[in-house]
Coordinates of C-alpha atoms in Angstrom, one line a residue:
Chain A
M1 CA 90.9 107.0 97.3
M2 CA 91.0 105.1 94.1
N3 CA 87.7 103.4 94.6
N4 CA 85.9 106.6 94.3
I5 CA 85.8 105.8 90.6
V6 CA 82.6 103.9 91.4
L7 CA 80.9 107.2 91.8
T8 CA 81.8 108.9 88.4
P9 CA 79.5 107.1 86.3
I10 CA 76.7 108.9 88.6
L11 CA 78.4 112.2 89.0
I12 CA 79.6 113.0 85.5
P13 CA 76.2 112.9 83.7
F14 CA 74.7 114.8 86.8
L15 CA 77.2 117.8 86.8
F16 CA 77.0 118.0 83.0
A17 CA 73.2 118.1 83.2
I18 CA 73.3 120.7 85.7
F19 CA 75.7 122.9 83.6
L20 CA 73.6 122.4 80.5
M21 CA 70.4 123.7 82.4
L22 CA 72.1 127.1 82.7
L23 CA 72.2 127.8 79.0
P24 CA 69.2 126.1 77.4
K25 CA 68.9 128.2 74.3
K26 CA 72.5 127.8 73.1
I27 CA 71.9 124.7 70.9
I28 CA 75.7 124.3 69.6
L29 CA 76.8 124.6 73.1
Q30 CA 74.3 122.1 74.4
R31 CA 75.3 119.6 71.7
I32 CA 79.0 119.9 72.3
V33 CA 78.8 119.8 76.2
A34 CA 76.4 116.8 76.1
L35 CA 78.7 114.9 73.6
T36 CA 81.8 115.5 75.6
G37 CA 80.0 114.6 78.8
S38 CA 79.0 111.3 77.3
L39 CA 82.4 110.5 75.9
I40 CA 83.9 111.1 79.4
L41 CA 81.3 108.8 80.8
I42 CA 82.5 106.1 78.4
V43 CA 86.1 106.5 79.5
A44 CA 85.1 106.5 83.2
A45 CA 82.9 103.4 82.7
G46 CA 85.5 101.6 80.8
F47 CA 88.1 102.3 83.6
L48 CA 85.6 101.1 86.2
V49 CA 85.3 97.9 84.4
F50 CA 89.0 97.3 84.4
Y51 CA 89.3 98.5 87.8
V52 CA 86.7 96.1 89.1
R53 CA 88.4 93.2 86.9
T54 CA 91.7 93.8 88.4
N55 CA 90.6 94.6 92.1
G56 CA 87.3 92.6 92.6
I57 CA 84.2 94.3 93.6
T58 CA 84.7 97.9 94.5
T59 CA 82.4 99.8 97.1
V60 CA 82.2 103.3 98.4
N61 CA 80.5 104.1 101.9
V62 CA 79.4 107.5 101.1
S63 CA 80.6 110.1 103.7
N64 CA 82.6 107.1 105.3
W65 CA 79.7 105.6 107.4
K66 CA 80.2 102.0 107.9
A67 CA 78.4 99.7 105.5
P68 CA 74.9 98.9 107.0
F69 CA 74.4 102.4 108.5
G70 CA 75.2 104.7 105.5
I71 CA 74.6 104.4 101.8
T72 CA 77.1 102.1 100.0
I73 CA 77.7 102.4 96.2
V74 CA 78.7 98.9 94.9
G75 CA 80.6 98.6 91.7
D76 CA 80.5 94.7 90.9
M77 CA 81.3 93.5 87.4
F78 CA 77.6 93.1 86.4
A79 CA 76.9 96.7 87.2
S80 CA 79.9 98.0 85.7
L81 CA 79.4 96.2 82.3
L82 CA 75.7 97.6 82.3
V83 CA 77.1 101.2 83.0
L84 CA 79.5 100.7 80.2
T85 CA 76.9 99.7 77.7
T86 CA 74.6 102.5 79.0
S87 CA 77.1 105.1 78.3
I88 CA 78.0 103.8 74.8
I89 CA 74.3 103.8 73.8
L90 CA 74.0 107.3 75.3
S91 CA 76.9 108.7 73.2
C92 CA 75.4 107.1 70.0
V93 CA 71.9 108.4 70.6
I94 CA 73.1 111.9 71.4
V95 CA 75.0 112.0 68.0
Y96 CA 71.7 110.7 66.5
S97 CA 69.7 113.5 68.1
F98 CA 71.7 116.1 66.5
Y99 CA 70.1 115.3 63.2
S100 CA 66.8 114.0 64.2
I101 CA 65.2 115.5 67.3
G102 CA 64.6 119.1 66.0
K103 CA 65.7 122.5 67.2
A104 CA 62.5 123.1 69.1
R105 CA 63.1 120.0 71.5
E106 CA 66.6 120.9 71.9
K107 CA 65.9 124.4 73.1
F108 CA 63.6 122.9 75.9
L109 CA 66.1 121.0 78.0
Y110 CA 66.3 117.8 75.8
Y111 CA 69.8 117.0 76.6
P112 CA 69.8 117.8 80.4
A113 CA 66.7 115.4 80.6
V114 CA 68.6 112.8 78.7
L115 CA 71.6 113.2 81.1
F116 CA 69.4 113.2 84.2
M117 CA 67.9 109.9 82.9
I118 CA 71.4 108.4 82.7
V119 CA 72.0 109.5 86.2
G120 CA 69.0 107.5 87.3
V121 CA 69.9 104.5 85.3
N122 CA 73.5 104.4 86.3
G123 CA 72.5 105.1 90.0
S124 CA 69.9 102.2 89.9
F125 CA 72.8 99.8 88.6
L126 CA 75.5 100.7 91.1
T127 CA 73.4 101.4 94.3
G128 CA 73.8 99.0 97.2
D129 CA 70.8 100.3 99.1
I130 CA 67.2 99.4 98.5
F131 CA 65.7 102.8 99.3
N132 CA 68.4 104.6 97.4
L133 CA 67.4 102.2 94.5
F134 CA 63.8 103.7 94.7
V135 CA 65.3 107.3 94.6
F136 CA 67.5 106.5 91.6
F137 CA 64.4 104.8 90.0
E138 CA 62.3 108.1 90.5
V139 CA 65.3 110.2 89.2
M140 CA 65.1 108.0 86.0
L141 CA 61.3 108.0 85.8
M142 CA 60.9 111.8 86.4
A143 CA 63.3 112.4 83.4
S144 CA 61.7 109.7 81.2
Y145 CA 58.3 111.6 81.9
V146 CA 59.9 114.8 80.7
L147 CA 61.5 113.3 77.5
L148 CA 58.2 111.3 76.6
V149 CA 56.1 114.6 76.8
I150 CA 58.8 116.9 75.4
G151 CA 57.4 118.5 72.3
G152 CA 53.8 118.3 73.5
T153 CA 52.1 116.6 70.5
K154 CA 48.6 115.1 71.2
I155 CA 49.9 111.5 71.0
Q156 CA 52.7 112.3 73.4
L157 CA 50.3 113.7 75.9
K158 CA 48.0 110.9 75.8
A159 CA 50.9 108.4 76.1
T160 CA 52.5 110.3 79.1
I161 CA 49.3 110.4 81.1
K162 CA 49.1 106.5 80.8
Y163 CA 52.8 106.0 81.5
L164 CA 52.7 108.4 84.4
L165 CA 49.8 107.0 86.1
I166 CA 51.3 103.4 85.8
N167 CA 54.7 104.5 87.3
V168 CA 53.2 106.5 90.2
V169 CA 51.2 103.4 91.2
G170 CA 54.3 101.3 90.7
S171 CA 56.4 103.5 92.8
G172 CA 53.9 103.5 95.7
F173 CA 54.0 99.7 95.8
F174 CA 57.8 99.9 95.7
V175 CA 57.7 101.9 98.9
V176 CA 55.2 99.8 100.5
A177 CA 57.4 96.7 99.6
I178 CA 60.4 98.5 101.1
G179 CA 58.2 99.2 104.3
M180 CA 57.3 95.6 104.7
L181 CA 60.9 94.5 104.2
Y182 CA 61.9 97.0 106.8
S183 CA 59.5 95.8 109.3
M184 CA 60.7 92.4 109.2
I185 CA 64.4 93.0 108.7
G186 CA 65.0 96.2 110.1
T187 CA 67.7 97.5 107.4
L188 CA 68.0 98.8 104.2
N189 CA 71.5 97.9 102.9
M190 CA 70.9 95.2 100.3
A191 CA 73.9 93.1 101.7
D192 CA 72.9 93.5 105.1
I193 CA 69.1 92.5 104.3
S194 CA 70.6 89.3 102.5
Q195 CA 72.5 88.4 105.5
K196 CA 69.8 89.0 107.8
I197 CA 67.3 87.0 105.8
D198 CA 69.7 84.1 105.7
A199 CA 69.9 84.2 109.4
L200 CA 66.0 83.8 109.6
H201 CA 66.6 80.3 108.8
G202 CA 63.3 79.7 107.3
Q203 CA 61.1 81.4 109.8
N204 CA 58.7 84.1 108.4
T205 CA 59.0 82.5 105.0
G206 CA 55.3 83.3 104.2
M207 CA 55.9 87.0 104.7
L208 CA 59.2 86.8 102.7
S209 CA 57.3 85.2 99.7
V210 CA 54.6 88.1 100.0
V211 CA 57.5 90.7 99.8
A212 CA 59.2 88.9 97.0
V213 CA 55.9 88.8 95.0
L214 CA 55.6 92.6 95.8
F215 CA 59.0 93.3 94.5
L216 CA 58.1 91.1 91.5
F217 CA 55.0 93.2 90.8
V218 CA 57.1 96.5 91.1
F219 CA 60.0 95.4 89.0
G220 CA 57.8 93.4 86.5
L221 CA 55.8 96.6 85.9
K222 CA 59.0 98.5 84.9
A223 CA 60.5 95.7 82.9
G224 CA 57.3 94.7 81.0
L225 CA 56.6 91.3 82.4
F226 CA 53.4 89.6 81.7
P227 CA 50.6 90.7 82.9
L228 CA 52.1 94.0 83.7
Y229 CA 53.3 95.0 80.1
F230 CA 50.0 96.5 79.0
W231 CA 51.3 100.0 79.2
L232 CA 54.5 99.4 77.2
P233 CA 53.3 99.2 73.4
G234 CA 51.2 102.3 73.7
S235 CA 53.8 104.4 75.6
Y236 CA 56.6 103.6 73.5
F237 CA 54.9 104.3 70.4
A238 CA 54.6 108.1 71.2
P239 CA 58.1 109.5 71.8
P240 CA 60.5 110.5 68.8
I241 CA 63.0 108.1 67.9
P242 CA 66.3 108.9 69.8
V243 CA 64.0 108.9 72.9
L244 CA 62.5 105.6 72.1
A245 CA 66.1 104.1 71.5
L246 CA 67.0 105.2 75.0
F247 CA 63.8 103.7 76.4
G248 CA 63.9 100.6 74.5
G249 CA 67.6 100.2 75.3
L250 CA 67.7 101.0 79.0
L251 CA 64.6 101.6 80.9
T252 CA 63.0 98.1 80.8
K253 CA 66.5 96.6 81.5
V254 CA 66.9 98.5 84.5
G255 CA 63.7 96.6 85.8
V256 CA 65.2 93.3 84.7
Y257 CA 68.5 94.3 86.6
A258 CA 66.5 95.0 89.8
I259 CA 64.7 91.7 89.6
I260 CA 68.1 89.9 89.0
R261 CA 69.8 91.9 92.0
T262 CA 66.9 91.6 94.4
F263 CA 66.1 88.1 93.7
S264 CA 69.6 86.8 93.9
L265 CA 70.3 88.4 97.0
F266 CA 66.9 88.3 99.0
F267 CA 65.0 85.4 97.7
T268 CA 67.2 82.7 97.0
K269 CA 65.6 80.3 99.5
E270 CA 62.2 81.0 97.8
T271 CA 62.9 78.6 95.1
T272 CA 59.5 76.6 95.6
F273 CA 57.1 79.4 94.7
V274 CA 58.6 82.7 93.6
M275 CA 61.2 81.4 91.0
P276 CA 58.6 79.1 89.2
L277 CA 56.2 81.9 89.3
L278 CA 58.8 84.1 87.4
G279 CA 59.6 81.5 85.0
I280 CA 56.0 81.0 84.1
L281 CA 55.3 84.7 83.8
A282 CA 58.5 85.1 81.7
L283 CA 57.2 82.3 79.2
I284 CA 53.8 83.9 78.9
T285 CA 55.6 87.3 78.0
I286 CA 57.6 85.5 75.3
V287 CA 54.5 84.1 73.8
L288 CA 52.4 87.5 73.9
G289 CA 55.6 89.2 72.6
V290 CA 55.7 86.8 69.8
I291 CA 52.0 87.2 68.8
G292 CA 52.5 91.0 69.0
A293 CA 55.5 91.0 66.9
I294 CA 54.1 89.0 64.1
S295 CA 50.6 90.6 64.0
Y296 CA 51.6 94.1 63.2
Y297 CA 52.7 95.9 60.1
D298 CA 54.0 98.7 61.8
L299 CA 57.8 99.0 62.0
K300 CA 58.0 100.7 65.5
T301 CA 55.4 98.3 67.1
I302 CA 57.3 95.2 65.8
V303 CA 60.4 96.3 67.4
I304 CA 58.5 97.2 70.6
Y305 CA 57.0 93.9 70.9
N306 CA 60.5 92.4 70.3
I307 CA 61.5 94.1 73.7
L308 CA 58.9 92.0 75.5
I309 CA 60.3 88.7 74.0
A310 CA 63.8 89.6 75.1
I311 CA 62.6 90.4 78.6
G312 CA 60.9 87.2 78.6
V313 CA 64.0 85.3 77.6
I314 CA 66.1 87.0 80.0
L315 CA 63.9 86.5 83.0
F316 CA 63.2 83.0 82.2
S317 CA 66.8 82.2 82.4
I318 CA 67.1 84.0 85.7
S319 CA 64.3 81.9 87.2
I320 CA 66.4 78.9 86.7
M321 CA 69.3 80.3 88.6
S322 CA 71.9 78.0 87.7
R323 CA 75.5 79.4 87.0
E324 CA 75.0 78.7 83.1
S325 CA 71.6 80.1 82.9
V326 CA 72.6 83.5 84.7
M327 CA 75.7 83.8 82.4
G328 CA 73.6 83.5 79.5
A329 CA 71.2 86.1 80.8
V330 CA 74.0 88.5 81.5
Y331 CA 75.3 88.1 78.0
Y332 CA 72.0 88.5 76.4
L333 CA 71.1 91.4 78.5
I334 CA 74.0 93.5 77.3
H335 CA 73.5 92.2 73.8
D336 CA 70.0 93.2 73.8
M337 CA 70.5 96.6 75.0
L338 CA 72.8 97.3 72.1
I339 CA 70.7 95.7 69.4
K340 CA 67.5 97.4 70.5
A341 CA 69.1 100.6 70.3
V342 CA 70.5 100.0 66.8
L343 CA 67.1 98.6 65.6
F344 CA 65.2 101.8 66.9
L345 CA 67.8 104.1 65.3
I346 CA 67.4 102.1 61.9
V347 CA 63.7 102.4 62.1
G348 CA 64.1 106.2 62.6
I349 CA 66.2 106.5 59.5
I350 CA 63.6 104.5 57.5
M351 CA 60.9 106.6 58.8
A352 CA 62.8 109.7 58.0
I353 CA 63.1 108.4 54.4
T354 CA 59.9 107.0 53.6
G355 CA 57.7 109.4 55.9
T356 CA 55.8 106.4 57.4
S357 CA 56.2 103.6 59.8
S358 CA 53.9 101.4 58.2
V359 CA 55.7 98.7 56.1
K360 CA 52.7 98.4 53.6
K361 CA 53.2 101.8 52.3
F362 CA 56.6 101.5 50.9
S363 CA 58.9 98.9 49.2
G364 CA 62.0 98.8 47.0
L365 CA 64.1 100.7 49.5
M366 CA 67.2 98.6 48.5
T367 CA 67.7 100.3 45.3
E368 CA 68.0 103.9 46.9
K369 CA 69.8 102.8 50.1
P370 CA 71.7 99.5 49.8
G371 CA 73.8 100.2 52.8
L372 CA 70.9 101.0 55.1
G373 CA 69.3 97.6 53.9
W374 CA 72.3 95.5 54.6
T375 CA 72.8 97.1 57.9
F376 CA 69.4 96.4 59.0
F377 CA 69.7 92.7 57.7
I378 CA 72.7 92.3 59.9
A379 CA 70.9 93.6 62.8
I380 CA 67.9 91.3 62.3
L381 CA 70.4 88.2 62.0
A382 CA 72.1 89.4 65.3
L383 CA 68.7 89.9 67.0
A384 CA 67.3 86.4 66.1
G385 CA 70.8 84.8 67.0
I386 CA 72.5 83.5 64.0
P387 CA 75.8 82.0 65.1
P388 CA 78.7 84.3 64.6
L389 CA 76.7 87.3 65.7
S390 CA 76.0 88.4 69.4
G391 CA 72.7 87.0 69.9
F392 CA 73.8 83.4 69.6
F393 CA 75.9 82.7 72.5
G394 CA 73.4 84.1 75.1
K395 CA 70.7 82.1 73.8
L396 CA 72.8 79.0 73.5
L397 CA 73.6 79.0 77.1
I398 CA 70.0 79.9 78.2
V399 CA 68.7 77.1 76.2
E400 CA 71.4 74.5 77.2
S401 CA 70.8 75.3 81.0
A402 CA 67.0 75.1 80.4
F403 CA 67.4 71.6 79.1
S404 CA 69.8 70.6 81.8
A405 CA 67.4 71.9 84.3
H406 CA 64.6 69.9 82.7
E407 CA 62.8 72.8 81.7
I408 CA 62.0 71.1 78.3
V409 CA 59.0 73.5 77.5
G410 CA 60.7 76.6 78.3
G411 CA 63.8 75.7 76.1
I412 CA 61.6 74.8 73.2
L413 CA 59.5 77.9 73.5
I414 CA 62.7 80.1 73.4
L415 CA 63.9 78.3 70.2
I416 CA 60.6 78.7 68.5
S417 CA 60.6 82.4 69.6
S418 CA 63.7 83.0 67.9
L419 CA 62.0 81.8 64.6
F420 CA 59.3 84.2 65.0
V421 CA 61.7 87.1 66.0
L422 CA 63.4 86.4 62.8
M423 CA 60.0 86.2 60.8
S424 CA 58.6 89.5 62.2
L425 CA 61.6 91.4 61.2
I426 CA 62.5 89.6 57.8
K427 CA 58.9 90.6 56.9
V428 CA 59.8 94.1 57.1
F429 CA 62.9 93.6 55.1
T430 CA 61.3 91.7 52.3
R431 CA 58.3 94.1 52.0
G432 CA 60.1 97.3 52.5
F433 CA 63.6 96.9 51.0
W434 CA 62.9 94.3 48.1
G435 CA 60.4 94.5 45.3
E436 CA 59.6 97.4 42.9
K437 CA 60.0 100.8 44.1
S438 CA 57.0 102.3 45.5
G439 CA 56.0 105.2 48.1
T440 CA 57.6 108.5 48.4
F441 CA 61.3 108.6 49.4
T442 CA 62.6 111.9 50.8
L443 CA 66.5 111.8 50.2
T444 CA 67.4 115.2 51.6
I445 CA 67.9 113.7 55.2
P446 CA 71.5 113.8 56.5
Y447 CA 71.8 110.1 55.8
R448 CA 75.5 109.6 56.4
K449 CA 75.6 111.5 59.8
M450 CA 72.6 109.6 60.8
M451 CA 74.0 106.2 59.9
L452 CA 77.2 106.9 61.8
P453 CA 75.9 106.0 65.4
V454 CA 74.0 103.0 64.0
V455 CA 77.2 101.6 62.3
I456 CA 79.2 102.1 65.6
L457 CA 76.6 100.5 67.6
L458 CA 76.1 97.7 65.3
S459 CA 79.8 96.8 64.8
L460 CA 80.2 96.7 68.5
S461 CA 77.5 94.5 68.8
V462 CA 79.1 92.2 66.0
L463 CA 82.4 92.5 67.8
Y464 CA 80.9 91.6 70.9
G465 CA 79.7 88.3 69.3
L466 CA 82.9 87.6 67.3
F467 CA 85.1 88.1 70.4
S468 CA 82.8 86.6 73.0
N469 CA 85.9 84.5 74.2
A470 CA 87.4 87.7 75.3
V471 CA 84.1 88.9 76.9
F472 CA 83.3 85.8 78.7
P473 CA 85.9 86.2 81.8
F474 CA 84.2 89.6 82.5
I475 CA 80.8 87.8 82.4
E476 CA 82.1 85.2 84.7
D477 CA 83.1 88.0 87.0
A478 CA 79.6 89.3 86.8
V479 CA 77.8 86.0 87.6
N480 CA 79.8 85.3 90.7
P481 CA 78.2 87.6 93.1
I482 CA 74.7 86.8 91.6
I483 CA 75.2 82.8 92.1
D484 CA 76.9 83.2 95.4
P485 CA 75.6 86.2 97.6
T486 CA 78.3 86.0 100.2
V487 CA 80.8 87.4 97.5
Y488 CA 78.6 90.4 97.3
I489 CA 78.1 90.5 101.2
D490 CA 81.7 90.2 102.0
A491 CA 82.7 93.0 99.6
V492 CA 80.1 95.4 101.1
I493 CA 80.2 94.7 104.7
K494 CA 83.9 94.6 105.8
E495 CA 84.7 93.4 109.3
Chain B
M1 CA 47.7 101.4 117.6
E2 CA 49.4 99.5 114.6
L3 CA 46.0 97.7 114.1
L4 CA 44.0 100.9 114.0
M5 CA 46.7 102.6 111.6
S6 CA 46.6 99.3 109.4
I7 CA 42.7 99.6 109.1
L8 CA 42.9 103.2 108.1
I9 CA 45.6 102.6 105.6
G10 CA 43.6 99.8 104.1
L11 CA 40.6 102.2 103.8
M12 CA 43.0 104.8 102.0
F13 CA 44.1 102.2 99.5
A14 CA 40.6 101.2 98.7
A15 CA 39.7 104.9 98.2
A16 CA 42.7 105.3 96.0
V17 CA 42.1 102.3 93.8
Y18 CA 38.4 103.3 93.5
L19 CA 39.4 106.8 92.5
I20 CA 42.2 105.7 90.1
L21 CA 39.6 103.4 88.3
S22 CA 37.2 106.4 87.7
K23 CA 36.9 108.2 84.3
S24 CA 37.8 111.7 85.1
L25 CA 41.5 112.6 85.1
L26 CA 41.3 114.9 88.2
R27 CA 39.8 112.1 90.3
I28 CA 42.6 109.9 89.2
I29 CA 45.2 112.5 90.4
I30 CA 43.2 112.6 93.8
G31 CA 43.5 109.1 93.9
T32 CA 47.2 108.9 93.2
A33 CA 47.7 111.6 96.0
I34 CA 45.6 109.4 98.5
L35 CA 47.6 106.4 97.4
S36 CA 50.9 108.3 98.4
H37 CA 49.4 109.2 101.7
G38 CA 48.4 105.6 102.5
V39 CA 52.0 104.7 101.3
N40 CA 53.7 106.9 103.6
L41 CA 51.5 106.2 106.7
F42 CA 52.3 102.4 106.0
V43 CA 56.0 103.1 106.3
L44 CA 55.6 105.0 109.4
T45 CA 53.5 102.3 110.9
M46 CA 55.9 99.4 109.8
G47 CA 58.7 101.1 111.4
G48 CA 56.8 100.6 114.7
I49 CA 54.7 103.1 116.6
K50 CA 56.1 103.3 120.1
R51 CA 56.0 105.9 122.9
G52 CA 59.4 107.2 122.7
N53 CA 60.7 110.6 122.5
V54 CA 60.9 112.6 119.3
P55 CA 64.4 111.8 117.6
I56 CA 66.2 115.0 118.7
L57 CA 69.4 114.3 120.6
G58 CA 69.0 117.6 122.5
L59 CA 65.9 116.4 124.3
K60 CA 67.3 114.1 127.0
A61 CA 65.1 111.2 126.6
T62 CA 63.9 109.4 129.8
S63 CA 63.7 106.1 128.0
L64 CA 64.0 105.7 124.3
Y65 CA 63.7 107.7 121.0
N66 CA 61.3 106.8 118.1
D67 CA 63.0 105.2 115.1
P68 CA 64.3 108.1 112.9
L69 CA 64.8 106.0 109.7
P70 CA 61.3 105.8 108.6
Q71 CA 60.6 109.4 109.2
A72 CA 63.8 110.2 106.8
L73 CA 62.2 107.8 104.3
I74 CA 58.9 109.2 104.2
L75 CA 60.4 112.9 104.1
T76 CA 62.1 111.5 100.8
A77 CA 58.9 110.0 99.4
I78 CA 56.9 113.0 100.2
V79 CA 59.0 115.3 98.3
I80 CA 59.4 112.8 95.2
S81 CA 55.6 112.4 95.1
F82 CA 54.9 116.1 95.5
G83 CA 57.2 116.7 92.4
V84 CA 55.4 113.9 90.3
T85 CA 51.9 115.3 91.4
A86 CA 52.9 118.7 90.3
F87 CA 54.0 117.4 87.0
F88 CA 50.9 115.4 86.7
L89 CA 48.6 118.1 87.5
V90 CA 50.3 120.5 84.7
L91 CA 50.2 117.5 82.4
A92 CA 46.4 117.2 82.9
Y93 CA 46.1 120.8 82.4
R94 CA 47.8 120.6 79.1
A95 CA 45.9 117.6 78.2
Y96 CA 42.6 119.5 78.9
Q97 CA 43.8 122.2 76.6
E98 CA 44.8 120.0 73.7
L99 CA 42.2 117.3 73.8
D100 CA 39.3 119.5 75.2
S101 CA 38.4 117.0 77.7
E102 CA 39.4 115.8 81.1
S103 CA 37.9 112.3 80.5
I104 CA 40.6 109.5 80.5
S105 CA 38.7 107.9 77.5
K106 CA 39.8 110.7 75.3
T107 CA 43.4 109.3 75.7
R108 CA 42.5 106.1 73.7
G109 CA 44.3 105.1 70.6
H110 CA 48.0 104.8 70.0
E111 CA 48.4 104.5 66.2
A112 CA 49.3 107.5 64.2
D113 CA 45.7 108.4 63.9
D114 CA 45.9 111.9 65.0
E115 CA 49.1 113.0 63.4

């Protein structure tokens, strides 16, 4: 009975979203219920993490059908940690939305859409069935279309058309990939697929590589991997800041998670072609992200290109697939989800004060809001990976494992990219916060209330770095099933 | 039979790609519809086209039933793509009202040039 806890991260936001759809015009009620739901979700996710820590990988066979025949929800440590991170970001973004999203949007089902997106995100993390993963992707994407277009300004309409088209094509190819895999393997349960691919003993490897590349195409499209990232800067520029923080913190990371999950389970033997391909694409993503990040003077665009750099770093370390590199990737993934949400929320406050997102149009913000300046500064240092902060340990592991796997070019590229990450945002800091006061500042915004979620998220990120020793046992638990698929298979398919 | 279906699906994918790459938004949406048809037929074909009975237990099959799983998958995929297409059509309608054009080239530009 207790293992039903795995279902709560999907069910809680789902039930709260349904309830909120009944009373769309009562804004105060919407706010209270949405916040309560997200707080309950944090408690449930935290409990799940500790439950998985004590009892090992927890699975639920929905409706009690035995593993390969029904849908299995699998709570391993990797998924649980991501679910916990997701729910923390959700709560902070909901609090931030109270003061920034505006009543017009709140009346048109903003909170239900956010919660439905979390249903999709958490479901994608926890599912153990490849077609169910597709369905949860669609839940997440459908809600993200709504969140992207809600408000209906011109720029949002333009961006949504492109985003929708890209994702419709991506979803089509996802189903094609599942169809191909089904014709070869004859099952949809991920653990069972892994087992049966193993039993092929090297037959059919040509087809397997094709399916692997198809999956890479589909998930790379969601994650923003080169050459499939072209939709991302334009689409992420359009939505209002709280939505952007959710997208930047969560959506691309679901693509990364799906790549890690499928590649560690299905394509472990494809090391000659698919893994090097992933590594090269990830490195090009880093380079292009760096070029974008240093060439713009627009706050939002700079942070958006920093998403691409982080995606590249994580996927590069996945392509090495050693124990150390995967640990680095998992650690860095959680750090990056937190810090990107923080950065977007800070950018939102700066934009609310200055009325512009171009860093050329204002300076001397430090004299007005020193607290904001120092918060932003710490966030930049954490993002770049300065030692006591959270960005450091992940990158350290990744670079170490890159060098020990003789991927010298990749390791050096990642180190150089950190330098440019630092430069791209320090540029914002020095131009916008230092210097003589110029530009028009509106100081009537509810500054303290908007800073609250930022400070909470940032201090969590700092603590995540300071107490990394306490976190590492959890990360090790998370890495076990990725490195050794039999752990995952044994947990799902019980004799 | 599978070969014939494969050729047909290939043609549908070609038509879909051609339409998606065109300028008019409505053509693009028709392209995505054809793409989803192609995808659904692909899943059906990949499940195997055999001369079995329809998968209803009440019908006493003389030999075998057809694979019920791909049919369930397709049913799910159809409903999802129906929802997405409906959303896309309304979005295109709104875009037509706001941007006074149904050409995809009107959706250019992402900087705050129109705020």
